[in-house]
Amino acid sequence: MSDIRGALKRLSYGVYVVTARRGDEINAMTCRMVSQVSLRPPCVSVSIAKRRYTHDFIQNSGAFVINVLGAEQAMLGGHFGLRSGRDMNKCAGVEWETGQTGAPILKECCAWLECLVKHEVDLGHCTLFIGEVID
């Protein structure tokens, strides 16, 4: 049997912070599973484990933002990946603004993609959210 996990780890990924809003709450998480799926309309996908706090925010709101980090922003990526938003407000002390959907956009990121969920694909332990980029 081949080493599937080892081969998958060799795929190149960027580092992103996915943000979402649920009512009055906001949350953010570091994510590597992001890809472009369509140019017209512009759509991207993000894979989020169902146990992640952000997963429910995206399902409930139907929106998310992919905040693109530059190579020099590893510390920012680590900030959003080390603890769960269930235990703390990870956006406290980080500058952000509210996007059209209400989801937070990190001011320090080098680019962002604000998306409305168009499709959800149940992949077992995670959900693939396909979002149309609106900003």
XYZ file of C-alpha atoms in Angstrom:
135
model
C 0.000 0.000 0.000
C 1.292 3.437 -0.877
C 1.778 6.216 1.657
C -1.300 8.283 0.775
C -1.023 10.574 3.796
C 2.639 11.241 3.058
C 1.852 12.088 -0.550
C -1.027 14.407 0.436
C 1.259 16.271 2.841
C 3.483 17.146 -0.114
C 0.740 19.113 -1.865
C 1.446 22.827 -1.673
C -0.983 25.031 0.222
C -1.082 28.614 1.315
C -2.068 29.641 4.811
C -5.387 31.371 5.250
C -7.555 32.605 8.089
C -11.227 31.794 7.560
C -13.610 34.113 9.390
C -17.366 34.013 9.876
C -20.181 35.572 11.905
C -23.047 33.887 13.717
C -25.442 36.445 15.152
C -23.366 38.718 17.394
C -20.410 36.308 17.546
C -17.418 36.241 15.227
C -14.782 33.559 14.903
C -11.650 32.813 12.924
C -9.485 29.770 12.242
C -6.309 28.985 10.346
C -6.936 26.837 7.289
C -4.898 25.330 4.460
C -7.676 23.625 2.487
C -8.681 26.459 0.115
C -8.859 26.426 -3.675
C -10.353 28.273 -6.609
C -13.103 26.279 -8.312
C -14.519 28.695 -10.894
C -13.637 31.954 -12.609
C -17.125 32.897 -13.866
C -18.703 33.273 -11.445
C -15.674 33.572 -9.165
C -15.952 30.706 -6.671
C -13.640 29.173 -4.098
C -13.912 26.177 -1.831
C -12.857 25.683 1.753
C -12.882 22.390 3.654
C -13.759 22.691 7.349
C -13.887 19.825 9.835
C -17.339 19.504 11.383
C -15.887 19.624 14.897
C -14.408 23.091 14.292
C -16.241 25.978 15.902
C -16.134 27.984 12.643
C -17.978 25.191 10.801
C -21.280 26.007 12.525
C -20.782 29.744 11.956
C -20.491 29.187 8.203
C -23.451 26.793 8.084
C -25.667 29.153 10.066
C -24.707 32.375 8.291
C -24.162 31.088 4.757
C -21.080 33.281 4.432
C -17.353 33.341 5.132
C -14.202 35.307 4.372
C -10.920 33.786 3.295
C -8.180 36.102 4.557
C -4.987 35.508 2.569
C -1.784 35.755 4.585
C 1.596 36.765 3.241
C 4.751 34.765 3.922
C 5.747 37.193 6.687
C 2.468 36.645 8.566
C 3.142 33.210 10.058
C 2.595 34.555 13.579
C -0.868 35.818 12.619
C -1.736 32.398 11.184
C -0.521 30.744 14.380
C -2.634 33.066 16.519
C -5.819 31.769 14.900
C -4.772 28.133 14.876
C -3.601 27.467 18.408
C -6.850 27.669 20.386
C -10.561 27.203 19.829
C -12.946 30.134 19.579
C -15.141 28.185 22.016
C -12.635 29.092 24.720
C -11.669 32.632 23.751
C -12.403 35.515 21.392
C -9.561 35.032 18.904
C -10.413 38.312 17.154
C -9.907 40.396 20.317
C -6.865 42.624 19.885
C -6.737 42.035 16.116
C -7.800 44.830 13.773
C -10.704 43.868 11.536
C -13.604 45.419 9.711
C -17.049 44.106 8.918
C -17.600 42.838 5.384
C -20.810 42.978 3.369
C -21.955 39.665 4.857
C -21.129 40.701 8.414
C -18.099 38.408 8.544
C -14.854 39.976 9.763
C -12.086 40.933 7.337
C -8.635 41.064 8.910
C -6.966 44.421 8.220
C -3.467 42.899 8.325
C -4.056 40.336 5.572
C -2.666 40.930 2.087
C -5.960 40.009 0.355
C -9.407 38.673 1.180
C -12.260 36.873 -0.529
C -15.700 37.479 0.955
C -18.050 34.675 -0.053
C -21.665 33.582 0.027
C -22.107 29.820 0.347
C -23.561 28.357 -2.870
C -23.086 24.663 -2.118
C -22.153 22.397 0.774
C -20.696 18.958 0.166
C -20.718 16.500 3.073
C -17.367 14.702 3.025
C -17.758 12.688 6.217
C -15.710 14.352 8.936
C -15.678 17.704 7.105
C -17.809 19.882 4.860
C -16.630 21.407 1.622
C -18.157 24.873 1.412
C -18.233 26.341 -2.096
C -18.636 30.089 -1.981
C -19.198 32.704 -4.624
C -16.833 35.620 -4.125
C -18.816 38.848 -3.719
C -15.961 41.137 -2.645
